[in-house]
XYZ file of N, CA and C in Angstrom:
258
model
N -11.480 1.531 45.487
C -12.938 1.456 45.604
C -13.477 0.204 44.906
N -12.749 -0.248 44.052
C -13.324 -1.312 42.801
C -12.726 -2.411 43.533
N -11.504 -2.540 43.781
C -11.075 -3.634 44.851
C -12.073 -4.020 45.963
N -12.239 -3.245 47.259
C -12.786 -3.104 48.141
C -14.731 -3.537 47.776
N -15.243 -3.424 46.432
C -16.496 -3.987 46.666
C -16.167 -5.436 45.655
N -15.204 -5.571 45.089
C -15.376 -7.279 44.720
C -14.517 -7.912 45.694
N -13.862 -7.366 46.963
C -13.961 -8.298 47.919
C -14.713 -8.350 48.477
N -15.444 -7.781 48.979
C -16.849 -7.403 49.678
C -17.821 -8.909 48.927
N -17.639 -8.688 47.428
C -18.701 -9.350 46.594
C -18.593 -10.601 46.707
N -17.021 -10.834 46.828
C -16.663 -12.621 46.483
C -17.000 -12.842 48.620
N -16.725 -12.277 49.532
C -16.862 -12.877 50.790
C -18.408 -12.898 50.626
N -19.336 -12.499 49.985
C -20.612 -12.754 50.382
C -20.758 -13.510 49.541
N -20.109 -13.783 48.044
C -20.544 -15.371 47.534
C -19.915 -16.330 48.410
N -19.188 -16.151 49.281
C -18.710 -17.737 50.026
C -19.551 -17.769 50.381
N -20.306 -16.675 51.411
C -21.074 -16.594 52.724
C -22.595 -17.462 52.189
N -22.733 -16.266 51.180
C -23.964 -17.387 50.505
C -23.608 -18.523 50.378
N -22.708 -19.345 50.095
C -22.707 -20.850 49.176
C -22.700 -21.843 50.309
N -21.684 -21.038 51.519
C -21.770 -21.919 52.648
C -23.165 -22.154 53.264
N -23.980 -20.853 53.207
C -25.701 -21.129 53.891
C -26.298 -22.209 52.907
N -26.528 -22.135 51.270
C -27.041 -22.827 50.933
C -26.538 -23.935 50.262
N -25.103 -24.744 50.522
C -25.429 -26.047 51.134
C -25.318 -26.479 51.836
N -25.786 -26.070 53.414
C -26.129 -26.629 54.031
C -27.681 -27.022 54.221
N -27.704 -28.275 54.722
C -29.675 -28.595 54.165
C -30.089 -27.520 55.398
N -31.715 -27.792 55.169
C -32.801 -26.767 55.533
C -33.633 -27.583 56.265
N -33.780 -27.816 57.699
C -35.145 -28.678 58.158
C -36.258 -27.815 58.159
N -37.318 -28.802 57.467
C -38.427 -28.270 57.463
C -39.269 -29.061 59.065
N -39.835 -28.099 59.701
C -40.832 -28.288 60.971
C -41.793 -29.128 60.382
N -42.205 -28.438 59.690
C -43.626 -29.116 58.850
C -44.138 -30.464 58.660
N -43.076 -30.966 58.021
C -42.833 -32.510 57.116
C -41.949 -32.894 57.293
N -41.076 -32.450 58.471
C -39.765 -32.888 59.413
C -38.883 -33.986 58.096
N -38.566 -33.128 57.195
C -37.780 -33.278 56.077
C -36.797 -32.474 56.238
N -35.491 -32.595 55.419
C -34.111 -32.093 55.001
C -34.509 -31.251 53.435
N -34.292 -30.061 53.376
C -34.474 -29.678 51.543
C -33.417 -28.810 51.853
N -33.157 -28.269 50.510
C -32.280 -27.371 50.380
C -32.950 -26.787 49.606
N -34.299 -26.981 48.872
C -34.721 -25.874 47.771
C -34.797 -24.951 48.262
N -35.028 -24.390 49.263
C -35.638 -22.632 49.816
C -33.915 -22.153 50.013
N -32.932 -22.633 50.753
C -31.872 -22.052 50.689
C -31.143 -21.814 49.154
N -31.408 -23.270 48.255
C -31.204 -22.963 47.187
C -31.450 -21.538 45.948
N -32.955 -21.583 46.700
C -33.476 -20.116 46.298
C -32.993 -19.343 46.473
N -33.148 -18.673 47.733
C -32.252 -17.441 48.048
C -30.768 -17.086 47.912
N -30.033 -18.691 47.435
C -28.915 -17.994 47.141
C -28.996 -17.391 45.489
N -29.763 -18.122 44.688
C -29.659 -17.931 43.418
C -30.318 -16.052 43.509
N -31.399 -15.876 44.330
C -32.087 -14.763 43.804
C -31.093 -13.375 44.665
N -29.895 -13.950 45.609
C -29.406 -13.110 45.863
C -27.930 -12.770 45.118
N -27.867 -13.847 44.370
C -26.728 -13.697 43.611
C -26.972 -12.997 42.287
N -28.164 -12.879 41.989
C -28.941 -12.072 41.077
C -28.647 -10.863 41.096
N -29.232 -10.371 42.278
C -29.084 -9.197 42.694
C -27.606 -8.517 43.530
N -27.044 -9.161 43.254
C -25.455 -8.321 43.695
C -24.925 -8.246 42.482
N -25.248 -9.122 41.655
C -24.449 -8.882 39.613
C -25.039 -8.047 39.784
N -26.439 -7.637 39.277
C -27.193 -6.412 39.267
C -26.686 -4.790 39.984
N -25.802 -5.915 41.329
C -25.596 -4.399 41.723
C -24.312 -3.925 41.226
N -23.542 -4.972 41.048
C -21.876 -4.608 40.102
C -22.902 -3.591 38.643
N -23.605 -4.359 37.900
C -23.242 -3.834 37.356
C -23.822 -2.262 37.496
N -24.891 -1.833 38.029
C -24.839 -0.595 38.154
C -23.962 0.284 38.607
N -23.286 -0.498 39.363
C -21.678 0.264 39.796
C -21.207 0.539 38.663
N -20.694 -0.173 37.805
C -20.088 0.259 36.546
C -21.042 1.033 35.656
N -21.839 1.032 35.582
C -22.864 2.427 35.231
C -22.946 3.747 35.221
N -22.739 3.792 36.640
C -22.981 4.891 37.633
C -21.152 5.526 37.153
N -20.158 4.392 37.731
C -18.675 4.961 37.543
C -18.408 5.032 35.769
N -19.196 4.436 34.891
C -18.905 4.910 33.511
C -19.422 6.144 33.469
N -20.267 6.530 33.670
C -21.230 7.806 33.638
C -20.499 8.753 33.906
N -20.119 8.629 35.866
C -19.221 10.345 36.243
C -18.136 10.141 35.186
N -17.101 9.091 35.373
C -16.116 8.964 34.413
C -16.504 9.855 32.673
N -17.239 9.326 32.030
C -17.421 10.221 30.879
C -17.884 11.446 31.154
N -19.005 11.845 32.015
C -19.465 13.168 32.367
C -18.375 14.048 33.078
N -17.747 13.371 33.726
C -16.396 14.672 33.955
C -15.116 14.664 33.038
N -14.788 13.380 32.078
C -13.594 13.803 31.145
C -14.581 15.179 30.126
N -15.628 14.733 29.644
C -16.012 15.660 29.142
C -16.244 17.412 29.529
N -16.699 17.383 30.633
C -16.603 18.654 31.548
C -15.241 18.846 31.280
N -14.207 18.438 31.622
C -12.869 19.263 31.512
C -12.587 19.440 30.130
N -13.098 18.546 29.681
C -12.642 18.867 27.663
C -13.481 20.470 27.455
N -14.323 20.435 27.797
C -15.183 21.490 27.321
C -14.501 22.761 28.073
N -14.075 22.203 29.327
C -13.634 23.861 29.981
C -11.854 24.022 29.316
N -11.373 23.351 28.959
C -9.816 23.399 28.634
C -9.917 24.492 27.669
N -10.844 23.577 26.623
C -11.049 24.428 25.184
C -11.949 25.693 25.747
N -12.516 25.907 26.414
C -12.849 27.484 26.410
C -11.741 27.945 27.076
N -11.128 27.530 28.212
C -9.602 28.322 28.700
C -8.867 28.701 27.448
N -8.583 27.608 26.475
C -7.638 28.230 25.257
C -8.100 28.916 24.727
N -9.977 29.025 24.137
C -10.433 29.846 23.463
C -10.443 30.988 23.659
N -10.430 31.426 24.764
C -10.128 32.785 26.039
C -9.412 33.957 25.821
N -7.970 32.231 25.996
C -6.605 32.746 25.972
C -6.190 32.992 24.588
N -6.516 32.629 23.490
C -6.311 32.857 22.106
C -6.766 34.282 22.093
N -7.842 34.094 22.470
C -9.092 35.443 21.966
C -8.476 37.227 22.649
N -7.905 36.852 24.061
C -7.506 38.091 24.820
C -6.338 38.217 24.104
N -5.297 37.443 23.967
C -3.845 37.981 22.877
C -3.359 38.297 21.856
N -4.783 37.684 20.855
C -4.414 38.682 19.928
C -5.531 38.702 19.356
């Protein structure tokens, strides 16, 4: 699962880097820029860190919220099993 979205992550940083350098004609002022592609790659590269890291958030979270769930049910299984034998 962790494989599968940082390849995911790194083919869309190529994908981005290849859109923004390539220049940008503007209609307008029949100019070459790259600032607006420049933009959007920066503000989308923003937001995919952003989304790693809530991934690791989200997977630290169940990760501790279920080792703990089983810690808690083990020890009442033993507490149980202590308690019914003798």
């Amino acid at each position: 699962m962790l494989l599968m979205f940082l390849i995911c992550y790194a083919a869309a940083i190529m994908l981005l880097y290849d859109t923004a350098t390539a220049p940008c004609y503007d209609t307008a002022t029949a100019t070459t820029s790259t600032t607006t592609t420049y933009y959007y790659y920066t503000t989308t590269t923003i937001l995919l860190i952003l989304l790693l890291l809530l991934y690791y958030y989200y997977y630290y979270h169940y990760y501790t919220t279920t080792t703990t769930y089983y810690y808690y049910y083990y020890y009442y299984y033993y507490y149980y099993y202590y308690y019914y034998y003798y």
